[in-house]
Short mmCIF file of C-alpha atoms and ligand atoms in Angstrom, two decimals:
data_model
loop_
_atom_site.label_atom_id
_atom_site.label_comp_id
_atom_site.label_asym_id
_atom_site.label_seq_id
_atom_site.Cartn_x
_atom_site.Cartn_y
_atom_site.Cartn_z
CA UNK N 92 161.80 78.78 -28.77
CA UNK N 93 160.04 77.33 -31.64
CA UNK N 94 161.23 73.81 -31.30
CA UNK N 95 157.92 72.18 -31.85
CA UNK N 96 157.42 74.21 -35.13
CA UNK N 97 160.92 73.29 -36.51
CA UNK N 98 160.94 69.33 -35.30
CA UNK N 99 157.14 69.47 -36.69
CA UNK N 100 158.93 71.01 -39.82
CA UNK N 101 161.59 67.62 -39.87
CA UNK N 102 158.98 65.38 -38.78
CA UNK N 103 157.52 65.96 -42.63
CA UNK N 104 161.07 66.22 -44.70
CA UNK N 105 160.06 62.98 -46.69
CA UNK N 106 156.74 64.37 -47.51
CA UNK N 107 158.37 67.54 -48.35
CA UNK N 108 160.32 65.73 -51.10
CA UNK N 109 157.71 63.65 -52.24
CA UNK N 110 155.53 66.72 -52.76
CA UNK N 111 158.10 68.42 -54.81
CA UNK N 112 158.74 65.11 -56.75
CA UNK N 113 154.79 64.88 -57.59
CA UNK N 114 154.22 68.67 -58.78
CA UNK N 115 157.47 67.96 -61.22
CA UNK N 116 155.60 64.79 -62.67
CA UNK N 117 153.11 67.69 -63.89
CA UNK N 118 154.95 68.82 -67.11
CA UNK N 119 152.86 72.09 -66.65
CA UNK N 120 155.63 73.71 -69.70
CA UNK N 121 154.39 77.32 -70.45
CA UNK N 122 153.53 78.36 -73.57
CA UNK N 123 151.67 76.43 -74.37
CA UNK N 124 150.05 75.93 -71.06
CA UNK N 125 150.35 72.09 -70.64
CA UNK N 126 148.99 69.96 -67.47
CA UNK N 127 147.26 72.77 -65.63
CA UNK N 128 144.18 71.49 -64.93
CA UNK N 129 145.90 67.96 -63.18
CA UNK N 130 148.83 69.91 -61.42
CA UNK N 131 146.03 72.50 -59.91
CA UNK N 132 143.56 69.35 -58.73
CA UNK N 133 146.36 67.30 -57.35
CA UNK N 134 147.85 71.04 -55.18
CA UNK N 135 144.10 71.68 -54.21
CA UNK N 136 143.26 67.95 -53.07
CA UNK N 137 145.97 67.88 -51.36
CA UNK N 138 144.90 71.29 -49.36
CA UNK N 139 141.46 70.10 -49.33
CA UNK N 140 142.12 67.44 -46.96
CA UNK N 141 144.19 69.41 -44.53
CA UNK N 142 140.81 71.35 -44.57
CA UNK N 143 141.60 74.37 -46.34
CA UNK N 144 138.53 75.52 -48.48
CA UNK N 145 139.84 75.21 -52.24
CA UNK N 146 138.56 77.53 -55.44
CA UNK N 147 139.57 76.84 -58.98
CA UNK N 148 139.80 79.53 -61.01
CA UNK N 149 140.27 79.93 -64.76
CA UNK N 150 141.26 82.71 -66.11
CA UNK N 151 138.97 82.89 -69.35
CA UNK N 152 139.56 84.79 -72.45
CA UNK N 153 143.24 85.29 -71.15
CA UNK N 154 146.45 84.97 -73.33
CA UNK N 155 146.89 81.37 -74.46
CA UNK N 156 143.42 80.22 -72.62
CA UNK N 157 141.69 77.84 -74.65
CA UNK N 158 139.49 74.52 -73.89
CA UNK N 159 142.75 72.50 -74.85
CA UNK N 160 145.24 74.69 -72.13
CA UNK N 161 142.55 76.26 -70.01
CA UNK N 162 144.66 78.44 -67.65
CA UNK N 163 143.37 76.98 -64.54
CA UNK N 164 144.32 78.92 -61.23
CA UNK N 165 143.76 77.26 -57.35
CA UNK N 166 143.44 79.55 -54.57
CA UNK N 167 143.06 77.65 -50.86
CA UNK N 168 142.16 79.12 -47.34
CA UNK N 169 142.14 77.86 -44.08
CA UNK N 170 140.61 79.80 -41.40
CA UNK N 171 141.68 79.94 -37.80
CA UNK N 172 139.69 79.85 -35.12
CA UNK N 173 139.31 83.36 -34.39
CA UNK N 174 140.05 86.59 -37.08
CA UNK N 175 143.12 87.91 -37.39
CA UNK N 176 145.70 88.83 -40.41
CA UNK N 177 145.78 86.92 -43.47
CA UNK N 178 149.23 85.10 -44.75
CA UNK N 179 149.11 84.37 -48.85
CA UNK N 180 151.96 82.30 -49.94
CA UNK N 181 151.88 82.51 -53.95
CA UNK N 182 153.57 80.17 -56.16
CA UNK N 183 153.42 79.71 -60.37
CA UNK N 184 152.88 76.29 -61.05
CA UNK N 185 153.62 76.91 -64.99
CA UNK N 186 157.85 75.84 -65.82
CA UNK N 187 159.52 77.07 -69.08
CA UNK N 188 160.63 74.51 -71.59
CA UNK N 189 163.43 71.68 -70.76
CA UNK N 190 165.01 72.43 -73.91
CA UNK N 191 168.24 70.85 -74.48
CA UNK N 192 171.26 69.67 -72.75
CA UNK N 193 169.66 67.45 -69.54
CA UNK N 194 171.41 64.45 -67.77
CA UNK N 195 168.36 63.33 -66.71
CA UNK N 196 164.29 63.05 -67.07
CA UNK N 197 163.44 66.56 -66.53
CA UNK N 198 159.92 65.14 -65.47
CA UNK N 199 160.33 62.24 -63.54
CA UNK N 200 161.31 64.23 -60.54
CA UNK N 201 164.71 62.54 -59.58
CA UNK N 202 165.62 62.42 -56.12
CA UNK N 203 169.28 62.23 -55.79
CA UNK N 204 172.08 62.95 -53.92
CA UNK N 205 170.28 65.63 -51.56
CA UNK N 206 168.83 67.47 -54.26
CA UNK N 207 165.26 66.64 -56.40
CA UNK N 208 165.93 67.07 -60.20
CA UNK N 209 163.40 68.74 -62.93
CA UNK N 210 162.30 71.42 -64.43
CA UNK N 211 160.37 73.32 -62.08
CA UNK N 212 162.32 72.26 -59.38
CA UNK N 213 163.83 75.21 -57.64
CA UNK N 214 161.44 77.73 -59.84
CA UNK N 215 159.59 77.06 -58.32
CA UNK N 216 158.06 73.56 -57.16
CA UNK N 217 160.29 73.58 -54.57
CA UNK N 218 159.05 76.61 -52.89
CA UNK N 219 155.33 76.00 -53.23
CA UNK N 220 155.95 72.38 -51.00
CA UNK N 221 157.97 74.08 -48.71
CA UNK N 222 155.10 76.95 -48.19
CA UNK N 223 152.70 74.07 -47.84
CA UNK N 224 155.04 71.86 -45.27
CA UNK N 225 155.02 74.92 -43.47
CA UNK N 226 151.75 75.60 -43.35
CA UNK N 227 151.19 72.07 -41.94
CA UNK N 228 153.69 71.91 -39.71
CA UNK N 229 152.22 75.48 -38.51
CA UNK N 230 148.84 74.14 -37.99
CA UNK N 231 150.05 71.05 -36.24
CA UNK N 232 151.22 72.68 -33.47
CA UNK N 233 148.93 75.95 -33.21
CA UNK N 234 145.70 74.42 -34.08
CA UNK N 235 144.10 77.23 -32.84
CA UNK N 236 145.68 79.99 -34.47
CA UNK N 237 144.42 83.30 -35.59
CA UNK N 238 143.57 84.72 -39.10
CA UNK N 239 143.82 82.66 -42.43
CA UNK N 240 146.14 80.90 -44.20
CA UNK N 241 146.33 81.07 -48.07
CA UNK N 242 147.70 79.16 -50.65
CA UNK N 243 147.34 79.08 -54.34
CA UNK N 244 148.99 78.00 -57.48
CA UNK N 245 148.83 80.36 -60.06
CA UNK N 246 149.91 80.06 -64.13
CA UNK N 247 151.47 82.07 -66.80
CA UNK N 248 153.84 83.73 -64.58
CA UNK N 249 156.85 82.95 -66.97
CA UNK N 250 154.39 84.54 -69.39
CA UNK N 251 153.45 88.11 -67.93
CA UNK N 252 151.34 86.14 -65.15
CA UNK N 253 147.82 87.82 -66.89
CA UNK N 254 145.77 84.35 -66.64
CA UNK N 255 147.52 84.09 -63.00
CA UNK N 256 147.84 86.54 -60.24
CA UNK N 257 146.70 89.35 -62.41
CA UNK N 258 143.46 87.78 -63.42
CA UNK N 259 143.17 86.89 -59.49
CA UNK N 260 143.70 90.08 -58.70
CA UNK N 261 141.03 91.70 -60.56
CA UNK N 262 138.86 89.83 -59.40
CA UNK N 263 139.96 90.61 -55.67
CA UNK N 264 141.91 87.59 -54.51
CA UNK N 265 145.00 89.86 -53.62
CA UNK N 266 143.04 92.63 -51.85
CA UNK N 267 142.64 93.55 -48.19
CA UNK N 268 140.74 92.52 -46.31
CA UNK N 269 140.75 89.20 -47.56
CA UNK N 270 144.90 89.19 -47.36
CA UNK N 271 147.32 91.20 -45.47
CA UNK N 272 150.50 89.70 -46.14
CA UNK N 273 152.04 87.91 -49.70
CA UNK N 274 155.12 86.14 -49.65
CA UNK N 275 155.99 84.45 -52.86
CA UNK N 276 158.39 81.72 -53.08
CA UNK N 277 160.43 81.84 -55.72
CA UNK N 278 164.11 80.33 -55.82
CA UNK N 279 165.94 83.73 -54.17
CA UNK N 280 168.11 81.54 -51.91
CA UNK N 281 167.20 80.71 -48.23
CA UNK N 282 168.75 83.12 -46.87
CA UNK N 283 167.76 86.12 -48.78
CA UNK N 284 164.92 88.36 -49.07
CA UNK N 285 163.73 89.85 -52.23
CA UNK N 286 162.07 92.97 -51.75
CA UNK N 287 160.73 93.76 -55.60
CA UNK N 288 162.22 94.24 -58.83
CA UNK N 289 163.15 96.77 -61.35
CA UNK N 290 160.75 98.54 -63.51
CA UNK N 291 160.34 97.31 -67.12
CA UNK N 292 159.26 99.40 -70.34
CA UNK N 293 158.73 96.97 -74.06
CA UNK N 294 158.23 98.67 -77.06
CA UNK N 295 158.39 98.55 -80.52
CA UNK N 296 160.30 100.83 -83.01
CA UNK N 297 159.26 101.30 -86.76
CA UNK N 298 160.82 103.32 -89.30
CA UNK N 299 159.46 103.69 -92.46
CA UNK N 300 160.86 102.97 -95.71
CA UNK N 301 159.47 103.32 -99.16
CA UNK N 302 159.31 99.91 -101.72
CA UNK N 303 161.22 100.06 -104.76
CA UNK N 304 163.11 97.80 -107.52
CA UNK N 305 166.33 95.96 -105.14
CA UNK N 306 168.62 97.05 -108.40
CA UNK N 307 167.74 100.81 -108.24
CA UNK N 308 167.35 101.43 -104.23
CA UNK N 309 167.71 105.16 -105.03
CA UNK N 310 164.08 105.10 -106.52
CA UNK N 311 163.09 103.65 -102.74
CA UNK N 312 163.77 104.65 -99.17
CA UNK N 313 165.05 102.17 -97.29
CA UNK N 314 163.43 101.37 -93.85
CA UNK N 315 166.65 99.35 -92.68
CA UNK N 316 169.05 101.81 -93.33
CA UNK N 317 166.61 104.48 -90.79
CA UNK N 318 166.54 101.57 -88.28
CA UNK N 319 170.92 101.36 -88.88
CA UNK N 320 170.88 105.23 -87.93
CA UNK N 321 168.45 104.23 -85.08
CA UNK N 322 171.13 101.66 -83.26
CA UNK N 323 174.13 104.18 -84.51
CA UNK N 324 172.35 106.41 -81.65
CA UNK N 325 171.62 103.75 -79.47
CA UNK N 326 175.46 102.75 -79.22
CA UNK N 327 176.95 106.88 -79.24
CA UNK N 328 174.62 108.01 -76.98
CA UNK N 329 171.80 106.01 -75.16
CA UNK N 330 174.19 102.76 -73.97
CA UNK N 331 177.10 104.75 -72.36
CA UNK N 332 174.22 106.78 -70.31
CA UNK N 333 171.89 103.97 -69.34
CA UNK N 334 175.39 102.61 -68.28
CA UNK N 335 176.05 105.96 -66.00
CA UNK N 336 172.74 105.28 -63.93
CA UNK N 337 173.56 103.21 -60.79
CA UNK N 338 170.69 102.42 -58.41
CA UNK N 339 170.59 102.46 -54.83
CA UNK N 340 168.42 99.37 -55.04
CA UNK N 341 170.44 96.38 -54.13
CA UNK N 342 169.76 94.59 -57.32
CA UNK N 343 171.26 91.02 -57.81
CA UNK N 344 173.25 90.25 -60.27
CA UNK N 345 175.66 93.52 -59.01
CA UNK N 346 175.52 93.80 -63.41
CA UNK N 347 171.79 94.94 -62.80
CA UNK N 348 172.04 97.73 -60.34
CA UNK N 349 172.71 99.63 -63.47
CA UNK N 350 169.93 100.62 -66.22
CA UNK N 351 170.13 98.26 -69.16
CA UNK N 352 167.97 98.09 -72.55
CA UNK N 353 168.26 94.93 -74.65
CA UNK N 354 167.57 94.52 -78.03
CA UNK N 355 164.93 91.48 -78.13
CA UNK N 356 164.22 91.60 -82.30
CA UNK N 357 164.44 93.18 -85.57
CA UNK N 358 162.81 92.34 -88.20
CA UNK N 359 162.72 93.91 -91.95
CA UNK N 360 162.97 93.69 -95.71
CA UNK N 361 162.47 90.20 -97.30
CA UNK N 362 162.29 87.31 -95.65
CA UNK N 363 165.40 85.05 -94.65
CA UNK N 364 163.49 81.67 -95.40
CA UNK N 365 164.62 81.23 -99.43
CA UNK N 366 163.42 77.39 -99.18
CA UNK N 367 159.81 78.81 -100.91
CA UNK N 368 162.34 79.71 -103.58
CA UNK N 369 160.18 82.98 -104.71
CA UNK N 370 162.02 85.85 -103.24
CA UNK N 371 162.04 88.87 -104.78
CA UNK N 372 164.71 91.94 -104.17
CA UNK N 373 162.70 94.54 -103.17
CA UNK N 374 163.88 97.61 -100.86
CA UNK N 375 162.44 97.20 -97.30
CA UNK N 376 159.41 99.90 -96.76
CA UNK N 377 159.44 98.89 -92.89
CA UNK N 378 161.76 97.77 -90.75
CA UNK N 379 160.71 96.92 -86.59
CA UNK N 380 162.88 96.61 -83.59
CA UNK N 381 162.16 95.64 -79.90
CA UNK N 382 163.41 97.09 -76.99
CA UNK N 383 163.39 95.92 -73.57
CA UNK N 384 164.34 98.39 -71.32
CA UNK N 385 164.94 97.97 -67.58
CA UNK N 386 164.60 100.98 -65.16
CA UNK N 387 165.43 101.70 -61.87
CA UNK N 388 163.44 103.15 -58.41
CA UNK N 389 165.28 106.31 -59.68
CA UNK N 390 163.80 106.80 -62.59
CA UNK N 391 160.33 107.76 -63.91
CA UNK N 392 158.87 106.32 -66.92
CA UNK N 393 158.53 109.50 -68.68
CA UNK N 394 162.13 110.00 -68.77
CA UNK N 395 162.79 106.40 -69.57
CA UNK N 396 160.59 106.83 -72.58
CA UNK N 397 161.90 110.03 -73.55
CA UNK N 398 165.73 109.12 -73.85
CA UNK N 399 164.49 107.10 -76.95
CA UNK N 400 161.47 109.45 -78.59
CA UNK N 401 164.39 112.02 -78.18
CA UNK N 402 166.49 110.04 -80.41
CA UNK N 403 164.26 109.59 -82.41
CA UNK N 404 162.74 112.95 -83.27
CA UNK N 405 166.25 114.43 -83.44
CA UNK N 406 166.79 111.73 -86.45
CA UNK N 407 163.37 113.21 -87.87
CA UNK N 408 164.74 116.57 -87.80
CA UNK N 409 168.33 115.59 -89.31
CA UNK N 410 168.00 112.93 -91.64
CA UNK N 411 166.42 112.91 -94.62
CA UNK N 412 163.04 110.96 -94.84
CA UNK N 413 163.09 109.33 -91.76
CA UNK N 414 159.85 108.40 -90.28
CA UNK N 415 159.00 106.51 -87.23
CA UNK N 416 156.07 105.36 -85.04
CA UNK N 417 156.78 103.88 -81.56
CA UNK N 418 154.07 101.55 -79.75
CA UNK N 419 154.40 100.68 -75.90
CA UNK N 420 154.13 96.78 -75.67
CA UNK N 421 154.40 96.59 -71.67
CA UNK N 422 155.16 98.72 -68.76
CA UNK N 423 156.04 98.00 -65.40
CA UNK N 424 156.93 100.48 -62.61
CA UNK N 425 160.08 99.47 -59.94
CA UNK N 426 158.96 97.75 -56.89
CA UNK N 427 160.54 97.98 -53.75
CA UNK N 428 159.18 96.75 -50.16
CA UNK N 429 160.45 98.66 -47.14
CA UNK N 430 162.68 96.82 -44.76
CA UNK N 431 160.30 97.49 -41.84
CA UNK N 432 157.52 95.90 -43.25
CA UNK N 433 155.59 93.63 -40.83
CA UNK N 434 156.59 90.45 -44.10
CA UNK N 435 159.84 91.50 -44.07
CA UNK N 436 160.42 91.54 -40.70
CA UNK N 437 158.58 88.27 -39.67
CA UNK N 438 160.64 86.34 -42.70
CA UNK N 439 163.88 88.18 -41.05
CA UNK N 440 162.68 86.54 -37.84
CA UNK N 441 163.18 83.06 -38.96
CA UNK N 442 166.17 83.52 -41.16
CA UNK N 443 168.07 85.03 -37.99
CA UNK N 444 166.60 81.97 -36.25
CA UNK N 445 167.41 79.00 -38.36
CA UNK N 446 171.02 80.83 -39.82
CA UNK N 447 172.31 82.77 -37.00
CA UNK N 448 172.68 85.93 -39.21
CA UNK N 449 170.55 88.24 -40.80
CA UNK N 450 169.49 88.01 -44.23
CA UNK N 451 170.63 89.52 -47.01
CA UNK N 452 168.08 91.35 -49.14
CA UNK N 453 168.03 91.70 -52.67
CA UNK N 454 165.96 92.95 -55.88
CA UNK N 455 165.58 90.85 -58.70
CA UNK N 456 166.68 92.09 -62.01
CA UNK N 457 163.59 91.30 -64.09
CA UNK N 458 159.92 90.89 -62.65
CA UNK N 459 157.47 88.12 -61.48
CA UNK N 460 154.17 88.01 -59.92
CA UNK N 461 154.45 90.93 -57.01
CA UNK N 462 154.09 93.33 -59.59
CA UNK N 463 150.28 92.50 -59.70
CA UNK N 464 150.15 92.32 -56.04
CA UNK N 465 151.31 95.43 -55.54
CA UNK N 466 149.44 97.39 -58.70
CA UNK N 467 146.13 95.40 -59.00
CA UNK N 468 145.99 94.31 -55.79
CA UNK N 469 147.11 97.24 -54.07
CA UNK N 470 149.09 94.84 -51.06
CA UNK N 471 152.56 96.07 -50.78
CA UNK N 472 153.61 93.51 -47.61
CA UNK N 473 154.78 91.74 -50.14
CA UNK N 474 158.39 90.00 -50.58
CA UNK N 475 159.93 86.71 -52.42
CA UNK N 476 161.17 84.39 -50.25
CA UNK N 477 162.12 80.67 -50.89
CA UNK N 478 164.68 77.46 -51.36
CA UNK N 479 166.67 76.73 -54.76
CA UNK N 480 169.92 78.86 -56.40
CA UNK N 481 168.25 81.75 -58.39
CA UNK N 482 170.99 80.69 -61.34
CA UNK N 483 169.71 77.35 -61.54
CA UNK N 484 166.36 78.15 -62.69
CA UNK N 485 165.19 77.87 -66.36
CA UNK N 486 169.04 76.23 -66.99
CA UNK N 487 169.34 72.31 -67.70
CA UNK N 488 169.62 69.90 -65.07
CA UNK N 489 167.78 72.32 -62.84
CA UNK N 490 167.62 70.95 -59.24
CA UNK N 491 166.60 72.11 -55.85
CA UNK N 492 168.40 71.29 -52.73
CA UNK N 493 166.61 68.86 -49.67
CA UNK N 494 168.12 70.46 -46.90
CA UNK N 495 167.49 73.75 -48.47
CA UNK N 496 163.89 73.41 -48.83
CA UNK N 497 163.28 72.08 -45.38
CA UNK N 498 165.14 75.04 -44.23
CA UNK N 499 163.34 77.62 -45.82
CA UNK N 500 159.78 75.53 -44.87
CA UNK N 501 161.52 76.37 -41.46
CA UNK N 502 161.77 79.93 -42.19
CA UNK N 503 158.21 80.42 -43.68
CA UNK N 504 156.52 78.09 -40.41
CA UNK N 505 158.37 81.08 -38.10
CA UNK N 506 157.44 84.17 -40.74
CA UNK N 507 153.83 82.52 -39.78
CA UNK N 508 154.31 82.35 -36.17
CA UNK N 509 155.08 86.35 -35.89
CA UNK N 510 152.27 87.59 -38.63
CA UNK N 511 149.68 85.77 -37.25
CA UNK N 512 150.41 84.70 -33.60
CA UNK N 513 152.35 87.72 -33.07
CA UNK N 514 155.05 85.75 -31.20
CA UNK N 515 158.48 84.23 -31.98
CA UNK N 516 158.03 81.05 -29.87
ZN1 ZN L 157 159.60 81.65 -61.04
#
């Protein structure tokens, strides 16, 4: 039925690669922020002269935004001929590090094989051509479609996304009625559909000490020793029960359908860098400690937050001198899209069309950009969606699949066809 879209959709495989090969050249590593401005012009000339109407944005006085690494957004729309619903796709154009371990250039965006090599490549360069192949291959063979299409490539998602979609959406780039429906490609498979994402509370633990002579501690209090009675709790009490809470969610890895908390830091007493050769053996009057703690829809934040300042006002009560303070450093509610949503629905189109089967749908583990959709933006048709093995990403040797990508470009030119043509074929 939508023969013309999918051979439309082959007709450009080449390009498709070539794209994906060119936005890897970009070395756009985040922090610090590197190659934004070039990565951005080359996306938005290259939806300029398919005649979409292209903004650059940058997200001033944001984390890590300086006139060296200016966090520079594009956002590009092409109107139909007549109004109708809105289709964002939404894609981070920032990569972590290469760090260590590669075979190859991690960017010179390799084609080999079947598969283009880089960083970036499946998370998520990969998915941003295929949303713009799409969208060509779309407007190819409805020129005379309905509604808008939008595309943009945002920053700083691997960073918290604040000089990205947040920043956007404050400023009303995610808001109805200028969009109706967000699909964000990131690497979640082609043949799965990821509806949100746990919730996610940061904070920071200190316990309080008080400085004396390292020879005579018992003149002191030491702040270490609190935070040792601190993780003594954690491992009796708060571990086994986070481990008791299974979600209904279907979370992927299985691992993460439970609550989990990680320990990101601790940091006290003197410091562990002797090459100054001036340290002095004092006993620690503060020690800090950074928890990441990842909740499910099940939960509310209160409780989330009050398993630990439980903890640790019982150890106020019981042990002698202990003192604390707790500061929040992020929090992020659990996001789930309904199954029936008109995104969900029109991406479960294609996938049934191009796989024969319907897809599976999934939750990631930790966030990305739909939680500012959702919260700033308010637009909860909202899903992830896109080519490349979720395990690949952020790993050496990171690659995304050519047959893969076209398929998925196949998926998101049918998603199109239903939320804005209202019609499978
Ligand atoms: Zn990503």
């Amino acid at each position: 039925m939508n023969e013309r879209l999918l051979r439309a959709v082959d007709d450009r495989a080449d390009d498709l690669v070539a794209l994906t090969a060119d936005l890897i050249r970009f070395p756009t590593v985040n922090p610090p922020g590197e190659a934004y401005r070039p990565c951005a012009e080359y996306l938005g000339a290259r939806l300029k002269k398919l005649g979409f109407e292209t903004e650059f944005i940058r997200a001033e006085g944001t984390p890590g935004d300086t006139d060296r690494y200016p966090r520079i957004n594009v956002v590009a729309r092409l109107k139909g001929r007549s109004s109708g619903a809105c289709v964002h796709f939404n894609s981070h154009i920032d990569v972590v590090e290469a760090g260590e371990g590669w075979t190859v250039d991690p960017f010179a965006g390799l084609v080999k094989d079947g598969r283009v090599y880089g960083r970036g490549a499946c998370d998520m360069k990969g998915g941003l051509a295929a949303s713009v192949i799409a969208a060509e291959a779309f407007m190819e063979v409805y020129p005379d479609f309905p509604g808008a299409i939008e595309i943009s490539g945002t920053v700083d998602e691997e960073s918290g996304g604040f000089g990205g979609v947040a920043h956007l959406a404050k400023l009303g780039y995610f808001s109805r009625p200028k969009v109706d429906h967000v699909i964000i490609p990131e690497p979640l498979n082609k043949d799965r559909i990821c509806l949100g994402h746990r919730g996610v509370w940061w904070a920071e633990i200190e316990t309080k000490g008080e400085i004396a002579h390292g020879s005579m501690p018992f003149l002191g209090d030491n702040a270490v020793r609190h935070m040792g009675a601190v993780l003594q709790a954690f491992e009796d009490e708060l571990f086994p029960a986070l481990d008791r809470k299974v979600t209904r969610m279907p979370v992927v890895p299985e691992g993460a359908r439970r609550s989990t908390m990680n320990i990101n830091s601790i940091h006290g007493g003197q410091t562990e860098d002797f090459r100054p050769g001036l340290p002095s053996p004092n006993v620690p009057d503060w020690c800090r400690l950074t928890i990441d703690r990842r909740f499910l829809l099940e939960e509310d934040i209160a409780t989330v937050k009050g398993e630990v300042t439980g903890i640790l006002e019982r150890l106020k009560r019981e042990r002698k001198k202990f003192d604390y303070e707790i500061r929040d450093l992020m929090e992020v509610l659990p996001l789930m899209t309904e199954r029936d949503a008109p995104v969900v629905k029109a991406v479960a189109r294609g996938i049934m069309e191009i796989f024969d089967r319907a897809p599976e749908y999934v939750i990631s583990p930790g966030t990305y950009d739909q939680k500012h959709v959702a919260r700033i933006g308010h637009i909860y048709d909202c899903i992830a969606y896109g080519p490349g093995i979720l395990d690949l990403a952020h790993r050496p040797d990171e690659w995304v699949g050519i047959a893969d990508m076209v398929e998925s470009a196949k998926v998101m030119a049918i998603g199109l066809n239903v939320l804005l043509r209202g019609t499978t074929g």
